[in-house]
CSV table of C-alpha atoms in Angstrom, one decimal:
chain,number,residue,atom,x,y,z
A,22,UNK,CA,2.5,14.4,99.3
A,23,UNK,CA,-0.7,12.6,100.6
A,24,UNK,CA,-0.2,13.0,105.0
A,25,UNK,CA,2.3,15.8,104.5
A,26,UNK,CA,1.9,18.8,107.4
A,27,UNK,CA,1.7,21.8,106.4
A,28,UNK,CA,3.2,24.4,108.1
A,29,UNK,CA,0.5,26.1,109.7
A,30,UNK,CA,-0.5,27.6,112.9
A,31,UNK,CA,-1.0,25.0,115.6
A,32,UNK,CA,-4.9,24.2,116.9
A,33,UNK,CA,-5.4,26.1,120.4
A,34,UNK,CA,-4.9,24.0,123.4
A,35,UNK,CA,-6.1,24.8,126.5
A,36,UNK,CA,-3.0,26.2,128.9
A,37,UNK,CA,-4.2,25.3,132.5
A,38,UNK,CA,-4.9,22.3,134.0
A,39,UNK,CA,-8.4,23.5,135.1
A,40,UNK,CA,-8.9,24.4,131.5
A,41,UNK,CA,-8.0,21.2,130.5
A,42,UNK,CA,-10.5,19.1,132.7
A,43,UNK,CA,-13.3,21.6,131.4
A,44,UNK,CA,-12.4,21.0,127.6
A,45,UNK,CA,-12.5,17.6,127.9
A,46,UNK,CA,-15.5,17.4,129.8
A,47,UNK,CA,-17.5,19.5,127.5
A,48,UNK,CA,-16.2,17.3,124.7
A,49,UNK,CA,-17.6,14.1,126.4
A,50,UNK,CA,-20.6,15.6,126.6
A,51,UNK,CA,-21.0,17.1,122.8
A,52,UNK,CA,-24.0,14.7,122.0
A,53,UNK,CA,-26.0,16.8,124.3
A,54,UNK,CA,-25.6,19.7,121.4
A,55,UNK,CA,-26.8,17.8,119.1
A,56,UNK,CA,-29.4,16.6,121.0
A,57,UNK,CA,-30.7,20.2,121.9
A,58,UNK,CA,-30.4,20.8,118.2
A,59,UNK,CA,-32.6,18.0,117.4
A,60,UNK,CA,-35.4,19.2,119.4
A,61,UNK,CA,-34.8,23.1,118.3
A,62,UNK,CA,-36.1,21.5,115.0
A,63,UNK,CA,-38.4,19.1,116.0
A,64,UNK,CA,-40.2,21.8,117.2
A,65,UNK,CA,-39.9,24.1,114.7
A,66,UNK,CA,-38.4,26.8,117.4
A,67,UNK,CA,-36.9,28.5,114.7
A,68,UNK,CA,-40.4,29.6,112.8
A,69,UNK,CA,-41.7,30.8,116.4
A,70,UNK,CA,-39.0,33.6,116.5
A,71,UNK,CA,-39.3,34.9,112.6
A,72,UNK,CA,-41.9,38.0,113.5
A,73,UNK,CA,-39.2,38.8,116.9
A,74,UNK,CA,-38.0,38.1,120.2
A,75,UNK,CA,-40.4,35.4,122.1
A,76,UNK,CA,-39.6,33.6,126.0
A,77,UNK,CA,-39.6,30.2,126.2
A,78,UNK,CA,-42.9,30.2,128.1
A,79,UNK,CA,-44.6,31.7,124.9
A,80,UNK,CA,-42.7,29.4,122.3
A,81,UNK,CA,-43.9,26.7,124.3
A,82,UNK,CA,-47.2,27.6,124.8
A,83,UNK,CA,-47.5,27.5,121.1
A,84,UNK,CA,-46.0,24.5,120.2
A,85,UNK,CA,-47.2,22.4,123.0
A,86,UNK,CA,-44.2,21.6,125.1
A,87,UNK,CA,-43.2,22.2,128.5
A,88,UNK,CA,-42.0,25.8,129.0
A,89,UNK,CA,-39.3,25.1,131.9
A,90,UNK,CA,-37.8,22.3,129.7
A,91,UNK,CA,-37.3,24.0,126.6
A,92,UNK,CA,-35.7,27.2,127.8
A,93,UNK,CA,-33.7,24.7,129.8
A,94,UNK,CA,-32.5,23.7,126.0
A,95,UNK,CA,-32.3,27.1,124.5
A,96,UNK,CA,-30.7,28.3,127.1
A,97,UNK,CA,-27.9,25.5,126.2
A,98,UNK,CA,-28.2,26.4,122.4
A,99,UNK,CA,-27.7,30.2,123.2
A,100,UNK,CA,-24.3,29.3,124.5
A,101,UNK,CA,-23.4,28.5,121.0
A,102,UNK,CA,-24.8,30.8,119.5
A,103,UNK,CA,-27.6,29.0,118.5
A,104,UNK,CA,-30.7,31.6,119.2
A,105,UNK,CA,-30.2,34.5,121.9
A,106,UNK,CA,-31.4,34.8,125.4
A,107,UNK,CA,-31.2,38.8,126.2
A,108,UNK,CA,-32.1,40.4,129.8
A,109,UNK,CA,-35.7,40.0,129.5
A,110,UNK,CA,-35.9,36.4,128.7
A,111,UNK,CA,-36.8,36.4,125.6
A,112,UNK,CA,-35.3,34.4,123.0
A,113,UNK,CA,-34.2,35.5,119.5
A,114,UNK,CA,-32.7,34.3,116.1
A,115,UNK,CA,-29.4,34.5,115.2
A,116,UNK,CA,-27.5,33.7,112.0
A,117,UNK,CA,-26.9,30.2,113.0
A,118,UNK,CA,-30.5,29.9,113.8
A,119,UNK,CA,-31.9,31.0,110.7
A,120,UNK,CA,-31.6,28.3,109.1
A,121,UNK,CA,-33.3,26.1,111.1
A,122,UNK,CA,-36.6,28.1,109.8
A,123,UNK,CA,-39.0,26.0,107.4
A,124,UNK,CA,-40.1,28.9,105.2
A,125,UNK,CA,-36.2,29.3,104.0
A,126,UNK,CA,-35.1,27.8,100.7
A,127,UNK,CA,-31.5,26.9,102.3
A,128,UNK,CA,-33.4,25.5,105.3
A,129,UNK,CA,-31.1,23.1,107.3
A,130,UNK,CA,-34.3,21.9,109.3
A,131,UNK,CA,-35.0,19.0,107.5
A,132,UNK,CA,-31.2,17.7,107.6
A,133,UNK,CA,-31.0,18.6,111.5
A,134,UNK,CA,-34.2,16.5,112.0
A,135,UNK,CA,-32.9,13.4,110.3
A,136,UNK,CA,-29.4,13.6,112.0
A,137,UNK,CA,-31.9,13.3,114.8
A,138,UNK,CA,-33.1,9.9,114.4
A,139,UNK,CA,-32.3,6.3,116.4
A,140,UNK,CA,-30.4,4.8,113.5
A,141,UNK,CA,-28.1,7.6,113.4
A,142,UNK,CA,-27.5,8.0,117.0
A,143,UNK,CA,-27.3,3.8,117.5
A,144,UNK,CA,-24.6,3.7,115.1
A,145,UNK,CA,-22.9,6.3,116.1
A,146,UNK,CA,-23.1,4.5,119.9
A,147,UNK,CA,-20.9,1.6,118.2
A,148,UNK,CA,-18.6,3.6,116.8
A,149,UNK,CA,-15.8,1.3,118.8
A,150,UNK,CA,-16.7,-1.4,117.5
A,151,UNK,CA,-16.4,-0.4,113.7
A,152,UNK,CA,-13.0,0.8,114.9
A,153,UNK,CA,-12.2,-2.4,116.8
A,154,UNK,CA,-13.2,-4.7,113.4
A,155,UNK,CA,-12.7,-2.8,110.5
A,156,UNK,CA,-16.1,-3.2,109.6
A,157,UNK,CA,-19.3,-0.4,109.2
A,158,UNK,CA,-21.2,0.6,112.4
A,159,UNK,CA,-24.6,0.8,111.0
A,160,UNK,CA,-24.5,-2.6,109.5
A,161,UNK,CA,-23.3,-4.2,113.0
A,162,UNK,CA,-26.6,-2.7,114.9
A,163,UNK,CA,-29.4,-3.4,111.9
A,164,UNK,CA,-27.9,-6.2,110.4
A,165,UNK,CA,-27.8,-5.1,106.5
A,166,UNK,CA,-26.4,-1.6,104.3
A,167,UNK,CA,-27.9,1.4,105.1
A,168,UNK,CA,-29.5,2.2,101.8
A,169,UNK,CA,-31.7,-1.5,101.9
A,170,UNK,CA,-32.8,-0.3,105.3
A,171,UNK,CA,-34.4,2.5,104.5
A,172,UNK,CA,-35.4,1.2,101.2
A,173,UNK,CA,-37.9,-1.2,103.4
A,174,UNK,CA,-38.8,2.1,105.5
A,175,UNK,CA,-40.6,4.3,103.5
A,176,UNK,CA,-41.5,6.7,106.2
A,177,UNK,CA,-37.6,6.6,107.7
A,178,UNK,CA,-36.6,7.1,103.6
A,179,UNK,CA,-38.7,10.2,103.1
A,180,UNK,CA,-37.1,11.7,106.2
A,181,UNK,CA,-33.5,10.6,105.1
A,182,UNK,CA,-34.4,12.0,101.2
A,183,UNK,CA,-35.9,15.4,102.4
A,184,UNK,CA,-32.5,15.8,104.7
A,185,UNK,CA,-30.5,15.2,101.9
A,186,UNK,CA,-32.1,17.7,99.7
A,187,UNK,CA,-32.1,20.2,102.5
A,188,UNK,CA,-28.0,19.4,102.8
A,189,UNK,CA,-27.8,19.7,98.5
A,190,UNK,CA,-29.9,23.2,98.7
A,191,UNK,CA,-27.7,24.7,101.1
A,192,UNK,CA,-24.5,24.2,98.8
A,193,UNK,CA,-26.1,24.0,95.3
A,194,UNK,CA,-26.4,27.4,94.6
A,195,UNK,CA,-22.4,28.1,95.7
A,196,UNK,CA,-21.4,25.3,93.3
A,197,UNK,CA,-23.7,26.6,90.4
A,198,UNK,CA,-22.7,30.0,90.7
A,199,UNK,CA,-18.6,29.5,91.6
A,200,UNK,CA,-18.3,27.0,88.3
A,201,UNK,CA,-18.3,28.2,84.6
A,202,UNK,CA,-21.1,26.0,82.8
A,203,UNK,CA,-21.7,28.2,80.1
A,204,UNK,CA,-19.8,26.0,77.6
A,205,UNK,CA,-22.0,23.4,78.4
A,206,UNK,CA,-25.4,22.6,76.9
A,207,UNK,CA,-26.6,19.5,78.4
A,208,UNK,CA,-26.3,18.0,81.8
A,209,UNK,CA,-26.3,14.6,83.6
A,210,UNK,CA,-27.2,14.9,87.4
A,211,UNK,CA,-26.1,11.0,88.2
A,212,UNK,CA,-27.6,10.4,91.7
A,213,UNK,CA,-29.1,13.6,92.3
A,214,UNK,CA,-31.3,13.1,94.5
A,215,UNK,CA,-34.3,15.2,94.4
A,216,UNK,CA,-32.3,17.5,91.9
A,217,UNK,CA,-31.0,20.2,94.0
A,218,UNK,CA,-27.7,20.8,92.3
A,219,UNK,CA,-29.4,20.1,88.8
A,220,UNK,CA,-32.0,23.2,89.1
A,221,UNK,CA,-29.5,25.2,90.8
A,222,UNK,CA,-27.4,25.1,87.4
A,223,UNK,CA,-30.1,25.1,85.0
A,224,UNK,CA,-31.7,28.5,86.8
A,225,UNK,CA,-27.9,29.9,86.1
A,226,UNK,CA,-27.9,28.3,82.6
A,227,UNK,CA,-31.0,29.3,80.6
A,228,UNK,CA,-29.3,27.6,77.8
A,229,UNK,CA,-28.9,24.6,79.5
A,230,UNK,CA,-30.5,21.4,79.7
A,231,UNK,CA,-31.0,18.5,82.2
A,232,UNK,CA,-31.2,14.7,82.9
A,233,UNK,CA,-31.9,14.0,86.9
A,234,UNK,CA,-31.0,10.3,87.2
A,235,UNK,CA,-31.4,8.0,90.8
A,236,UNK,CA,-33.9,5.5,92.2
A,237,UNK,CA,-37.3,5.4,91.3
A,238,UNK,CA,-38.6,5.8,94.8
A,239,UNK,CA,-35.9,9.0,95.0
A,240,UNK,CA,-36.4,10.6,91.5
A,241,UNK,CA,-40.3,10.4,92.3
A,242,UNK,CA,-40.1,13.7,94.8
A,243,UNK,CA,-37.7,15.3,92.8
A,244,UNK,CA,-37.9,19.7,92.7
A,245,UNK,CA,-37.6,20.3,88.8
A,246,UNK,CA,-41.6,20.7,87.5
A,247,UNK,CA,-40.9,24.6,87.9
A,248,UNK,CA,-42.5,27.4,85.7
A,249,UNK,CA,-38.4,28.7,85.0
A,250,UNK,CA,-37.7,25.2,84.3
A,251,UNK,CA,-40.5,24.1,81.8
A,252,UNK,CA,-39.3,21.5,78.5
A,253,UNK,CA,-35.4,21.9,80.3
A,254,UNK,CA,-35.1,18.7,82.3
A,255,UNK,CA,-36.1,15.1,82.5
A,256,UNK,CA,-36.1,12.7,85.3
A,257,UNK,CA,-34.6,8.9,85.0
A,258,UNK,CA,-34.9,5.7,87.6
A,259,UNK,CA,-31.9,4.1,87.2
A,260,UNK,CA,-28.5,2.5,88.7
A,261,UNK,CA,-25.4,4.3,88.3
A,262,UNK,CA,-23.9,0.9,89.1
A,263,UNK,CA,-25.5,0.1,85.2
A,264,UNK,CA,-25.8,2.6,83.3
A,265,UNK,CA,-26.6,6.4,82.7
A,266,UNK,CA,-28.0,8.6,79.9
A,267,UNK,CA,-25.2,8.8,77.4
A,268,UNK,CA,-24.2,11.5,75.1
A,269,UNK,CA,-24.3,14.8,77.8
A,270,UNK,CA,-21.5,17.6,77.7
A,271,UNK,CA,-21.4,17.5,81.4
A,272,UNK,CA,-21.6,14.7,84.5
A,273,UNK,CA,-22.3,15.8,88.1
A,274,UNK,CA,-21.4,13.2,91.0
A,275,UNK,CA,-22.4,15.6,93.8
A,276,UNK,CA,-21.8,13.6,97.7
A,277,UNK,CA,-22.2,10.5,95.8
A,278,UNK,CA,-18.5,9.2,95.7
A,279,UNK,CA,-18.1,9.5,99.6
A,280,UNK,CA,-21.1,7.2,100.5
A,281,UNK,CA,-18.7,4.3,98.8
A,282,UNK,CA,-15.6,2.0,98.9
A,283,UNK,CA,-13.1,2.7,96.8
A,284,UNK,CA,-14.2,-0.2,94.5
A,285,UNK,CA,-18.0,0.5,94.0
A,286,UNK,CA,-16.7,4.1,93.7
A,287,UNK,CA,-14.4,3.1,90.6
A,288,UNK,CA,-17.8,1.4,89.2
A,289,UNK,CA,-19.6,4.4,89.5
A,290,UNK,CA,-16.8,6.3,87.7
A,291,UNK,CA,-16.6,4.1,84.7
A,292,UNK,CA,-20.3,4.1,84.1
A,293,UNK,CA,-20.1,7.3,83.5
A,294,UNK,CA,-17.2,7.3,81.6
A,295,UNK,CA,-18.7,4.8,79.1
A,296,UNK,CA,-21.6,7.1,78.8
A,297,UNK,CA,-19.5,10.1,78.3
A,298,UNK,CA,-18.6,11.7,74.6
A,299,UNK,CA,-15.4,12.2,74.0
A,300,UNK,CA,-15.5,16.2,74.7
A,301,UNK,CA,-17.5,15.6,77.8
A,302,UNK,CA,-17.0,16.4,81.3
A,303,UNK,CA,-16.9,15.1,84.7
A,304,UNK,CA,-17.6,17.0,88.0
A,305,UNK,CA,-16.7,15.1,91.5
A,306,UNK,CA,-18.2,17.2,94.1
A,307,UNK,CA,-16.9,16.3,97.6
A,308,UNK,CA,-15.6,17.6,101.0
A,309,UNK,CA,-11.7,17.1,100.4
A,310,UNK,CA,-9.9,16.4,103.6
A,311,UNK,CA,-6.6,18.5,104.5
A,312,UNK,CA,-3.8,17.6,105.9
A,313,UNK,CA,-3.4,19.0,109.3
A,314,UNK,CA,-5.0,19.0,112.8
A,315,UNK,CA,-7.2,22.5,111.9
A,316,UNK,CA,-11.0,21.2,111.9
A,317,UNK,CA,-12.6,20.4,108.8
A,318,UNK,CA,-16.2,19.1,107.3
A,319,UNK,CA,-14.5,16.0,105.3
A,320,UNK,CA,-13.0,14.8,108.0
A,321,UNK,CA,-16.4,14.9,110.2
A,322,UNK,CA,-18.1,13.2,107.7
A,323,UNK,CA,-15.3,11.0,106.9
A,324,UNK,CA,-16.7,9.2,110.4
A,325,UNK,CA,-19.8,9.8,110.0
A,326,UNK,CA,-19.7,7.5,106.8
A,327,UNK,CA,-17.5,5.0,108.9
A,328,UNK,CA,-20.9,4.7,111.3
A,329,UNK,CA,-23.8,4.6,108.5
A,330,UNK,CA,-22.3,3.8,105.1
A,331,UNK,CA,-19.4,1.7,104.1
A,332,UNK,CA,-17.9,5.1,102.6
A,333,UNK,CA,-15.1,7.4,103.8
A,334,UNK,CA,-13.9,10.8,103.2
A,335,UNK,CA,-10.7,11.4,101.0
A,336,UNK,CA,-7.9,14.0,100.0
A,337,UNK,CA,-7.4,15.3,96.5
A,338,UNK,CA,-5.2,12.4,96.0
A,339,UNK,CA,-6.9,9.6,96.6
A,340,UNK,CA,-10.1,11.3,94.4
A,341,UNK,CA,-7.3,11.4,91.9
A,342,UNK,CA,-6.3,7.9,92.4
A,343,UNK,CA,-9.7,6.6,92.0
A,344,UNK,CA,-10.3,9.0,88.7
A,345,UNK,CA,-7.2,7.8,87.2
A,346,UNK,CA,-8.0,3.7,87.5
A,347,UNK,CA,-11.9,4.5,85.9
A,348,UNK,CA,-10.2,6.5,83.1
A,349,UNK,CA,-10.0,10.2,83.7
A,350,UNK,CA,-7.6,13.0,84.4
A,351,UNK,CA,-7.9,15.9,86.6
A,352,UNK,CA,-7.8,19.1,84.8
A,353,UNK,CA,-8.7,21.4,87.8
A,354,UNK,CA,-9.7,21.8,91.0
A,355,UNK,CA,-12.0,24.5,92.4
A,356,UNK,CA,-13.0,25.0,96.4
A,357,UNK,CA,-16.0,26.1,97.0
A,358,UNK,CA,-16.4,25.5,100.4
A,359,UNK,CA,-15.4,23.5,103.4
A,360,UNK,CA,-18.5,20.3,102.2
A,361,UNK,CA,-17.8,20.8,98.6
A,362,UNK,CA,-14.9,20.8,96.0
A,363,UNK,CA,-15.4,20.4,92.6
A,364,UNK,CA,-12.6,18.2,90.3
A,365,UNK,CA,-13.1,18.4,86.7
A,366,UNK,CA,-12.1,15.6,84.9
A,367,UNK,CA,-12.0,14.4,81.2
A,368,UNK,CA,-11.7,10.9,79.9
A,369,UNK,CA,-8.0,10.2,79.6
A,370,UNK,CA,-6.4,10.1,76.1
């Protein structure tokens, strides 16, 4: 049942009073982490630790920034783990830092840096008043939908784009891996993006096949014209709102799905459904939210889409709900991680 709680252990509360004020405190202050974060990639701190162990002093030297300022930041990074001060002062990398290198393929730099700019912090800053009208937080600061913003931005698009890709990397190859395509033979990535999750599969599936399909200005950067790759794909402009290529085995709708209302979200569905053969497939791939107080990704983006996008988070059920009214059924449900469950679907009979 959709808001049942399960029984499960209860989140940790703090058991002082003391401990209390601290909590709460820190939590008031969490945009300060993200902050620090911002500017760990900015600069690029990550890349000046891969050959070892460097003090701020040095890093900053290098980069170009004041030395007593950034270890001011590390050193608030460090206390989440984010790089490692030891007793010499030096700084090193640490598992949650790694990714914040540039020379990675599952680099999270790009993603960090965009999460970094004003029309992301702004929004967030009127979160109260999305709450207090019901309305999107984004579109009450700039005045129109996020996507025709940064349409008319083409520097703010390529940073949004590049972030997004750097967010699809860093799950793609879990997804590929974790689901069975090999009784597929041709593929629809409908709003890819840059193509992430489509070259993820297709690497997996050298029998496979692939159609990238999303705006022209999108589809124009995408990451498919690779040697492994050559005569398996195609890339497509187009408007899932219209139409997509018809005829494919298999449809991806990777984050696509949370970035709507329910409504345009049905639209989306049915496209694809109309382009779908009667054998074909359908693969939602979302962050589904738990019941529960425990932490989880789809309920931190849930608000995150209440500040930029008129889009929410959902449960399996509500997926489901929205599936069944375009015409499908849910045949199964796979987890592959805490950003991205897969529902296969099939156009009801």
């Amino acid at each position: 049942m959709v808001g049942a709680r399960p029984e499960a252990a209860e989140v940790s509360q703090p058991s002082s009073a003391a401990q209390v004020t601290d909590e709460l405190l820190e939590l008031s202050l969490g945009y300060l982490y993200s902050a620090a974060l911002h500017c760990a990639a900015r600069f690029a701190i990550a890349d000046q630790l891969a050959d070892g162990p460097r003090t701020a002093e040095e890093i900053a030297a290098a980069v170009e920034v004041d030395g007593q300022h950034l270890y001011r930041v590390l050193r608030l990074l460090a206390t989440k783990g984010v790089f490692r001060e030891d007793e010499e002062g030096r700084f090193h990398l640490t598992p949650l830092a790694e990714p914040l290198r540039t020379d990675k393929e599952d680099s999270l730099r790009d993603y960090v840096m965009a999460r970094g700019e004003p029309v992301f912090w702004q929004s967030a800053a009127q979160l109260h008043e999305a709450v207090r009208t019901g309305t999107t937080a984004f579109e009450n600061v700039y005045g129109v939908p996020f996507y025709d913003y940064i349409a008319a931005d083409p520097e703010l698009s390529r940073i949004f784009n590049s972030s997004m890709a750097a967010f699809s990397q860093a799950l793609s190859n879990g997804i590929a891996e974790a689901f069975d395509f090999s009784g597929f033979k041709t593929a629809v990535d409908v709003g890819g993006g840059r193509g992430g999750l489509l070259r993820a599969v297709l690497r997996r599936n050298p029998h496979m096949t692939g159609t990238l399909v999303d705006l022209e200005s999108v589809v124009a950067d995408h990451l498919l014209d690779t040697p492994e790759l050559a005569g398996r794909w195609s890339a497509e402009a187009g408007d899932f709102f219209v139409s997509v290529p018809t005829g494919a085995d298999v449809y991806l709708l990777k984050h696509v799905l949370a970035s709507w209302p329910d409504e345009d979200c049905v639209r989306i569905l049915r496209t694809c459904r109309e382009a779908m053969p009667a054998h074909g497939r359908l693969l939602v791939i979302n962050a589904l939210i738990p019941p529960g107080n425990e932490p989880h990704a789809g309920k931190t983006g849930d608000v995150l889409m209440m500040t930029v996008l008129n889009g929410r988070g959902r449960t399996r059920a509500e997926y489901e709900t929205l599936l069944q009214k375009a015409g499908f059924t849910v045949t199964r449900v796979l987890d592959t991680s805490s950003h991205a469950s897969v529902l296969e679907a099939v156009v009801a009979s």
